[in-house]
Short mmCIF file of C-alpha atoms in Angstrom, two decimals:
data_model
loop_
_atom_site.label_atom_id
_atom_site.label_comp_id
_atom_site.label_asym_id
_atom_site.label_seq_id
_atom_site.Cartn_x
_atom_site.Cartn_y
_atom_site.Cartn_z
CA UNK A 1 -3.49 -7.47 6.57
CA UNK A 2 -0.31 -9.82 7.01
CA UNK A 3 -0.56 -10.76 3.40
CA UNK A 4 -1.05 -7.03 2.15
CA UNK A 5 2.24 -6.36 4.48
CA UNK A 6 4.23 -9.21 3.20
CA UNK A 7 3.62 -8.73 -0.49
CA UNK A 8 4.78 -4.94 0.58
CA UNK A 9 7.73 -5.86 2.25
CA UNK A 10 8.74 -7.84 -0.95
CA UNK A 11 7.87 -5.82 -3.65
CA UNK A 12 10.43 -3.36 -1.47
CA UNK A 13 12.89 -6.14 -1.79
CA UNK A 14 12.48 -6.45 -4.89
CA UNK A 15 12.47 -2.58 -5.86
CA UNK A 16 16.39 -2.09 -3.58
CA UNK A 17 17.51 -4.91 -5.97
CA UNK A 18 16.29 -2.80 -9.24
CA UNK A 19 17.86 0.06 -7.67
CA UNK A 20 21.31 -2.28 -6.92
CA UNK A 21 21.27 -3.62 -10.42
CA UNK A 22 20.92 0.16 -11.71
CA UNK A 23 23.95 0.98 -9.57
CA UNK A 24 25.97 -1.95 -10.71
CA UNK A 25 25.54 -1.36 -14.51
CA UNK A 26 26.89 2.44 -13.90
CA UNK A 27 29.88 1.98 -12.10
CA UNK A 28 30.21 -1.03 -14.75
CA UNK A 29 30.29 1.08 -18.13
CA UNK A 30 31.74 4.36 -16.17
CA UNK A 31 34.63 1.75 -15.38
CA UNK A 32 34.41 0.91 -18.98
CA UNK A 33 34.56 4.26 -20.13
CA UNK A 34 37.23 5.35 -18.72
CA UNK A 35 39.28 2.06 -19.18
CA UNK A 36 38.89 2.84 -23.08
CA UNK A 37 39.59 6.16 -22.23
CA UNK A 38 43.24 5.67 -20.77
CA UNK A 39 43.43 2.96 -23.95
CA UNK A 40 42.49 5.35 -26.20
CA UNK A 41 45.63 7.58 -24.92
CA UNK A 42 48.30 4.90 -24.70
CA UNK A 43 46.71 4.41 -28.66
CA UNK A 44 48.28 7.49 -29.09
CA UNK A 45 50.66 8.00 -27.21
CA UNK A 46 52.12 5.18 -29.65
CA UNK A 47 51.06 6.27 -33.09
CA UNK A 48 48.71 3.68 -33.26
CA UNK A 49 45.63 4.79 -34.95
CA UNK A 50 44.41 2.08 -37.14
CA UNK A 51 42.93 -0.24 -34.84
CA UNK A 52 39.73 -1.79 -35.63
CA UNK A 53 37.50 -2.90 -32.11
CA UNK A 54 37.94 -7.06 -32.73
CA UNK A 55 42.30 -6.17 -32.56
CA UNK A 56 41.39 -3.90 -29.22
CA UNK A 57 39.81 -6.58 -27.64
CA UNK A 58 41.90 -9.39 -28.53
CA UNK A 59 45.09 -7.19 -27.54
CA UNK A 60 43.48 -5.49 -24.43
CA UNK A 61 43.68 -7.72 -20.79
CA UNK A 62 40.61 -10.57 -20.28
CA UNK A 63 39.24 -8.18 -17.84
CA UNK A 64 37.95 -5.83 -19.87
CA UNK A 65 36.92 -7.98 -22.23
CA UNK A 66 34.73 -10.29 -19.93
CA UNK A 67 33.54 -6.32 -19.00
CA UNK A 68 32.69 -5.25 -22.72
CA UNK A 69 30.87 -9.42 -23.37
CA UNK A 70 29.15 -9.13 -19.94
CA UNK A 71 27.07 -5.10 -21.21
CA UNK A 72 26.79 -6.76 -24.74
CA UNK A 73 24.87 -9.34 -23.35
CA UNK A 74 22.73 -7.26 -21.24
CA UNK A 75 21.20 -5.22 -24.22
CA UNK A 76 20.87 -8.26 -26.19
CA UNK A 77 18.89 -9.94 -23.69
CA UNK A 78 16.91 -6.49 -22.46
CA UNK A 79 16.40 -6.20 -26.40
CA UNK A 80 14.90 -9.71 -25.97
CA UNK A 81 12.52 -9.02 -22.95
CA UNK A 82 11.58 -6.15 -25.04
CA UNK A 83 10.38 -8.04 -27.54
CA UNK A 84 8.77 -11.41 -26.65
CA UNK A 85 7.15 -9.91 -23.01
CA UNK A 86 6.06 -6.75 -24.10
CA UNK A 87 2.22 -7.29 -24.62
CA UNK A 88 -0.34 -4.99 -26.32
CA UNK A 89 -3.01 -4.42 -22.91
CA UNK A 90 -4.61 -1.33 -24.88
CA UNK A 91 -7.49 -3.55 -26.58
CA UNK A 92 -9.17 -3.55 -22.95
CA UNK A 93 -9.06 0.27 -22.48
CA UNK A 94 -12.50 1.85 -23.13
CA UNK A 95 -11.62 5.04 -25.51
CA UNK A 96 -12.06 7.99 -23.94
CA UNK A 97 -12.78 6.83 -20.37
CA UNK A 98 -10.06 9.48 -19.19
CA UNK A 99 -11.49 12.24 -20.48
CA UNK A 100 -11.84 15.96 -18.60
CA UNK A 101 -13.56 14.80 -15.24
CA UNK A 102 -12.24 11.75 -15.25
CA UNK A 103 -9.21 12.53 -15.34
CA UNK A 104 -8.98 15.20 -12.73
CA UNK A 105 -10.04 12.15 -9.82
CA UNK A 106 -7.29 10.13 -11.35
CA UNK A 107 -4.53 13.34 -10.82
CA UNK A 108 -6.57 13.58 -7.48
CA UNK A 109 -6.06 9.73 -6.57
CA UNK A 110 -2.08 10.41 -7.64
CA UNK A 111 -1.20 13.02 -5.06
CA UNK A 112 -3.12 11.65 -2.40
CA UNK A 113 -1.19 8.49 -2.60
CA UNK A 114 1.89 10.33 -3.37
CA UNK A 115 1.56 11.45 0.21
CA UNK A 116 0.57 8.64 1.65
CA UNK A 117 3.63 7.64 0.50
CA UNK A 118 5.78 10.15 1.70
CA UNK A 119 6.75 11.40 -1.79
CA UNK A 120 5.43 15.54 -1.35
CA UNK A 121 7.72 16.52 -3.88
CA UNK A 122 6.59 14.59 -6.70
CA UNK A 123 2.76 15.08 -5.28
CA UNK A 124 3.38 19.04 -5.34
CA UNK A 125 4.92 18.80 -8.87
CA UNK A 126 2.26 17.03 -10.49
CA UNK A 127 -0.47 19.16 -8.98
CA UNK A 128 1.85 22.32 -10.58
CA UNK A 129 1.84 20.03 -14.44
CA UNK A 130 -1.65 18.91 -13.90
CA UNK A 131 -3.43 22.68 -12.70
CA UNK A 132 -4.65 21.01 -9.64
CA UNK A 133 -5.40 22.75 -6.42
CA UNK A 134 -4.47 20.87 -3.52
CA UNK A 135 -4.99 22.97 -0.37
CA UNK A 136 -2.83 22.49 2.69
CA UNK A 137 -4.61 21.25 5.37
CA UNK A 138 -5.28 18.31 3.09
CA UNK A 139 -1.35 17.15 2.95
CA UNK A 140 -0.43 18.32 6.39
CA UNK A 141 -1.93 15.16 8.09
CA UNK A 142 0.16 13.62 5.55
CA UNK A 143 3.37 15.05 6.15
CA UNK A 144 2.78 14.50 10.07
CA UNK A 145 2.16 10.64 9.58
CA UNK A 146 5.38 10.39 7.19
CA UNK A 147 7.74 12.00 9.75
CA UNK A 148 5.73 9.99 12.35
CA UNK A 149 6.94 6.74 10.78
CA UNK A 150 10.42 7.94 9.52
CA UNK A 151 10.50 8.06 13.10
CA UNK A 152 9.64 4.52 14.30
CA UNK A 153 11.56 2.87 11.44
CA UNK A 154 14.69 3.47 13.28
CA UNK A 155 13.37 2.68 16.42
CA UNK A 156 12.61 6.66 17.88
CA UNK A 157 9.14 6.09 20.01
CA UNK A 158 8.59 10.07 20.79
CA UNK A 159 7.06 11.79 17.89
CA UNK A 160 4.19 8.73 17.50
CA UNK A 161 3.88 8.77 21.88
CA UNK A 162 3.10 11.96 21.45
CA UNK A 163 1.10 11.91 18.41
CA UNK A 164 -0.98 9.00 20.60
CA UNK A 165 -1.19 10.89 23.56
CA UNK A 166 -2.86 14.06 21.76
CA UNK A 167 -4.93 11.69 20.22
CA UNK A 168 -6.15 9.66 23.47
CA UNK A 169 -9.04 10.45 23.43
CA UNK A 170 -9.94 9.57 19.52
CA UNK A 171 -7.73 6.07 19.88
CA UNK A 172 -10.03 5.00 22.84
CA UNK A 173 -13.07 5.60 21.00
CA UNK A 174 -11.87 3.39 18.51
CA UNK A 175 -10.60 0.64 20.66
CA UNK A 176 -6.66 1.46 19.99
CA UNK A 177 -4.21 -0.45 21.20
CA UNK A 178 -1.42 1.37 19.54
CA UNK A 179 -0.79 3.76 22.96
CA UNK A 180 -0.19 1.24 25.79
CA UNK A 181 1.74 -0.80 22.14
CA UNK A 182 3.85 2.35 22.47
CA UNK A 183 5.38 2.53 25.85
CA UNK A 184 5.48 -1.22 26.26
CA UNK A 185 7.76 -0.71 23.56
CA UNK A 186 9.82 2.19 25.15
CA UNK A 187 9.75 0.16 28.97
CA UNK A 188 11.39 -1.99 26.52
CA UNK A 189 13.94 0.10 25.49
CA UNK A 190 15.02 1.04 29.45
CA UNK A 191 15.15 -2.21 30.52
CA UNK A 192 18.02 -3.23 27.58
CA UNK A 193 19.79 -0.67 29.03
CA UNK A 194 20.00 -3.43 32.33
CA UNK A 195 19.78 -2.24 36.28
CA UNK A 196 21.47 1.28 35.19
CA UNK A 197 18.08 1.95 34.29
CA UNK A 198 15.87 0.25 36.88
CA UNK A 199 15.01 3.67 38.47
CA UNK A 200 13.73 5.56 35.30
CA UNK A 201 11.99 2.12 34.05
CA UNK A 202 9.46 2.59 37.54
CA UNK A 203 8.72 5.08 36.83
CA UNK A 204 7.79 5.44 33.63
CA UNK A 205 5.49 2.40 34.45
CA UNK A 206 2.92 5.13 35.39
CA UNK A 207 2.50 5.67 32.43
CA UNK A 208 0.68 2.46 32.06
CA UNK A 209 -2.04 2.83 35.03
CA UNK A 210 -5.05 4.63 32.06
CA UNK A 211 -4.72 1.27 30.75
CA UNK A 212 -4.12 -1.05 33.54
CA UNK A 213 -7.95 -2.69 32.59
CA UNK A 214 -7.43 -4.04 29.10
CA UNK A 215 -3.88 -4.77 29.35
CA UNK A 216 -3.77 -6.01 33.04
CA UNK A 217 -2.27 -9.28 31.57
CA UNK A 218 0.70 -7.63 29.49
CA UNK A 219 1.56 -4.70 32.27
CA UNK A 220 2.15 -7.78 34.66
CA UNK A 221 4.57 -9.64 32.50
CA UNK A 222 6.59 -5.65 32.49
CA UNK A 223 6.87 -5.89 36.00
CA UNK A 224 7.92 -9.11 36.41
CA UNK A 225 10.66 -9.05 33.76
CA UNK A 226 12.03 -5.76 36.20
CA UNK A 227 13.53 -9.17 38.65
CA UNK A 228 15.96 -10.12 35.90
CA UNK A 229 17.53 -6.87 35.47
CA UNK A 230 21.16 -7.58 36.75
CA UNK A 231 21.44 -10.86 34.52
CA UNK A 232 19.29 -9.69 31.60
CA UNK A 233 16.45 -10.19 29.34
CA UNK A 234 17.89 -11.87 27.35
CA UNK A 235 18.82 -14.64 29.35
CA UNK A 236 15.89 -14.62 31.14
CA UNK A 237 12.29 -16.18 30.30
CA UNK A 238 11.73 -12.77 29.40
CA UNK A 239 13.38 -13.16 26.17
CA UNK A 240 10.23 -12.75 23.54
CA UNK A 241 10.43 -8.64 24.91
CA UNK A 242 13.06 -8.26 22.88
CA UNK A 243 11.22 -9.60 19.16
CA UNK A 244 12.46 -6.85 16.33
CA UNK A 245 9.10 -8.14 14.67
CA UNK A 246 7.06 -5.80 17.28
CA UNK A 247 8.98 -2.42 15.56
CA UNK A 248 6.90 -4.10 11.98
CA UNK A 249 3.95 -4.48 14.14
CA UNK A 250 4.17 -0.93 15.30
CA UNK A 251 4.26 0.84 12.09
CA UNK A 252 1.07 -1.18 11.09
CA UNK A 253 -0.64 -0.21 14.20
CA UNK A 254 0.22 3.44 14.27
CA UNK A 255 -0.66 3.12 9.96
CA UNK A 256 -4.14 1.72 10.21
CA UNK A 257 -5.47 3.36 13.15
CA UNK A 258 -4.15 6.67 11.97
CA UNK A 259 -5.76 6.46 8.74
CA UNK A 260 -8.96 5.58 11.07
CA UNK A 261 -9.02 8.97 12.64
CA UNK A 262 -8.16 10.69 8.86
CA UNK A 263 -11.08 8.43 7.18
CA UNK A 264 -9.11 6.73 5.11
CA UNK A 265 -8.02 3.12 4.24
CA UNK A 266 -4.80 1.53 5.26
CA UNK A 267 -3.95 0.96 1.19
CA UNK A 268 -4.40 4.11 -1.03
CA UNK A 269 -6.57 3.92 -3.63
CA UNK A 270 -4.53 3.42 -6.07
CA UNK A 271 -2.13 0.71 -5.33
CA UNK A 272 -5.27 -0.90 -4.32
CA UNK A 273 -7.42 -0.59 -8.05
CA UNK A 274 -3.14 -0.81 -9.37
CA UNK A 275 -3.52 -4.69 -7.66
CA UNK A 276 -7.40 -5.19 -8.94
CA UNK A 277 -6.12 -4.47 -11.97
CA UNK A 278 -2.69 -6.91 -12.47
CA UNK A 279 -5.67 -10.06 -10.80
CA UNK A 280 -7.71 -9.54 -13.89
CA UNK A 281 -5.77 -8.12 -16.39
CA UNK A 282 -5.24 -11.99 -18.21
CA UNK A 283 -8.68 -12.70 -17.93
CA UNK A 284 -9.80 -9.33 -19.45
CA UNK A 285 -7.25 -10.07 -22.14
CA UNK A 286 -8.30 -14.12 -22.86
CA UNK A 287 -12.05 -12.45 -22.89
CA UNK A 288 -11.28 -9.72 -25.26
CA UNK A 289 -9.68 -11.73 -27.93
CA UNK A 290 -12.81 -14.45 -27.22
CA UNK A 291 -15.24 -11.85 -27.86
CA UNK A 292 -13.18 -9.95 -30.77
CA UNK A 293 -13.18 -13.69 -32.55
CA UNK A 294 -16.95 -14.37 -32.34
CA UNK A 295 -17.23 -10.44 -33.82
CA UNK A 296 -19.12 -9.54 -31.07
CA UNK A 297 -17.53 -6.55 -29.67
CA UNK A 298 -21.34 -4.52 -28.94
CA UNK A 299 -20.78 -6.45 -25.81
CA UNK A 300 -18.23 -4.95 -24.37
CA UNK A 301 -18.98 -1.22 -25.12
CA UNK A 302 -22.23 -0.27 -25.53
CA UNK A 303 -22.93 -1.92 -21.73
CA UNK A 304 -21.87 -0.27 -18.45
CA UNK A 305 -20.27 -3.39 -17.11
CA UNK A 306 -17.43 -6.26 -18.11
CA UNK A 307 -19.37 -9.46 -19.92
CA UNK A 308 -17.77 -11.49 -17.08
CA UNK A 309 -17.33 -12.07 -13.94
CA UNK A 310 -13.71 -11.51 -12.35
CA UNK A 311 -13.42 -12.95 -9.50
CA UNK A 312 -10.87 -10.57 -7.76
CA UNK A 313 -9.99 -12.45 -4.51
CA UNK A 314 -10.74 -12.53 -1.15
CA UNK A 315 -8.69 -9.14 -0.21
CA UNK A 316 -10.63 -7.11 -2.33
CA UNK A 317 -13.85 -7.94 -0.60
CA UNK A 318 -14.65 -4.60 1.31
CA UNK A 319 -18.50 -4.99 1.82
CA UNK A 320 -21.74 -6.40 1.21
CA UNK A 321 -23.69 -6.80 -1.67
CA UNK A 322 -27.17 -6.46 -1.70
CA UNK A 323 -28.99 -8.47 -3.91
CA UNK A 324 -32.80 -7.56 -4.29
CA UNK A 325 -35.25 -10.96 -3.04
CA UNK A 326 -37.98 -9.44 -5.69
CA UNK A 327 -36.15 -8.85 -9.29
CA UNK A 328 -32.99 -10.89 -8.34
CA UNK A 329 -30.62 -7.89 -8.98
CA UNK A 330 -27.73 -6.93 -7.32
CA UNK A 331 -28.42 -3.12 -6.55
CA UNK A 332 -26.60 -0.21 -8.03
CA UNK A 333 -25.82 3.61 -8.02
CA UNK A 334 -29.01 4.17 -10.01
CA UNK A 335 -30.88 1.26 -8.45
CA UNK A 336 -29.81 1.11 -4.31
CA UNK A 337 -31.43 -0.69 -1.73
CA UNK A 338 -34.49 0.50 0.40
CA UNK A 339 -35.39 -0.08 3.74
CA UNK A 340 -39.31 0.21 4.45
CA UNK A 341 -40.90 1.34 7.90
CA UNK A 342 -41.19 -3.04 8.77
CA UNK A 343 -37.87 -3.10 8.39
CA UNK A 344 -38.00 -5.21 5.29
CA UNK A 345 -35.81 -4.53 2.13
CA UNK A 346 -35.99 -4.23 -0.89
CA UNK A 347 -34.54 -2.32 -4.67
CA UNK A 348 -35.74 1.18 -5.51
CA UNK A 349 -36.90 -0.31 -9.19
CA UNK A 350 -39.22 -3.49 -7.19
CA UNK A 351 -40.43 -0.52 -4.67
CA UNK A 352 -41.59 1.60 -7.65
CA UNK A 353 -43.17 -1.63 -9.27
CA UNK A 354 -44.89 -2.81 -6.07
CA UNK A 355 -47.19 0.14 -4.88
CA UNK A 356 -50.39 0.92 -5.70
CA UNK A 357 -51.84 4.02 -5.36
CA UNK A 358 -50.53 5.61 -2.68
CA UNK A 359 -49.88 2.32 -0.50
CA UNK A 360 -47.45 -0.30 -0.56
CA UNK A 361 -47.77 -3.84 1.02
CA UNK A 362 -44.57 -5.30 1.77
CA UNK A 363 -44.31 -8.57 0.55
CA UNK A 364 -42.61 -10.09 3.33
CA UNK A 365 -45.00 -9.12 6.40
CA UNK A 366 -49.00 -7.70 6.00
CA UNK A 367 -48.29 -3.75 7.16
CA UNK A 368 -49.45 -1.39 4.34
CA UNK A 369 -47.49 2.11 4.03
CA UNK A 370 -46.38 4.70 2.51
CA UNK A 371 -43.97 4.30 -0.71
CA UNK A 372 -42.37 7.54 0.46
CA UNK A 373 -41.31 6.08 3.79
CA UNK A 374 -38.56 4.26 2.29
CA UNK A 375 -35.53 5.24 2.55
CA UNK A 376 -31.93 4.56 1.27
CA UNK A 377 -29.77 2.86 3.30
CA UNK A 378 -25.98 2.52 2.65
CA UNK A 379 -23.58 -0.82 3.27
#
């Protein structure tokens, strides 16, 4: 989770740099256009109608010359990058994979991702252009969560506290510490006001009562900090309570717990698939080139699985993979794991091959049972 947050922060920094670079280029071009327009007017006024571009660059002041040289360099640099780093990745695609139902599913995943990111207008535009019908009830939770997250980013706790109090029972059922940490942050904000907020802080401390059993030590620390209100928390042994990182942490905790209540993953399926694709793409391009050199392209197109195993790293491990101990094959949707009455688990294909008549003998214990009593299990 920490690694994902770090990557997300670094991505935001890169996007901000790209945005700033684009704005700088636009301003530079606008200034050059205005400067060139001024030169044109001066030339027309002085009846200098025949001036070549080279003479103009030599005649104008050095600042504008440097500006033109920078624009020319940037254009050349972009042309070089486009010609040298534009890799052809279409070779690893499968023809017809985004047809009919698959295209609809992709659009739904994209719409959900935009909802998660708070880009509601983009999601609605995509729905209109793709013909998707999204129920209002699917959008409302994301609207509320994004509103609360935006408030937390500017250190406004009230919307998050109201949401946590209204969902207290469900949060406690999943052992969430979200509400306590929100109350803790609000209490700390009162402490930062000094002795003027002492009475209000003592009154607000009553909100810690439901959490006294699980957060006793944290509450004791908060109460102990009241002794240092006069000299200031920043000058006391409790200065760690003012750590700014806790605001980023509370955003992550809120996102995680809110998604859990909605039955959603913390990351959108689109971002997870995109990250996995970035990791797998170099290996896929290499194996595709090898297959084409050896003229065995059927290995790639005729099977429902990749010809090699691509390691995506532990961050992409979401559940266990069951391998049938009888056939020594990994289970799939068409061949799921089946739990026998005795508790042992085998694959459905192994179950079908092992039963004789109306009876099945477990390969691990002497219990005989009916094949129909086996139940499919899910990891």
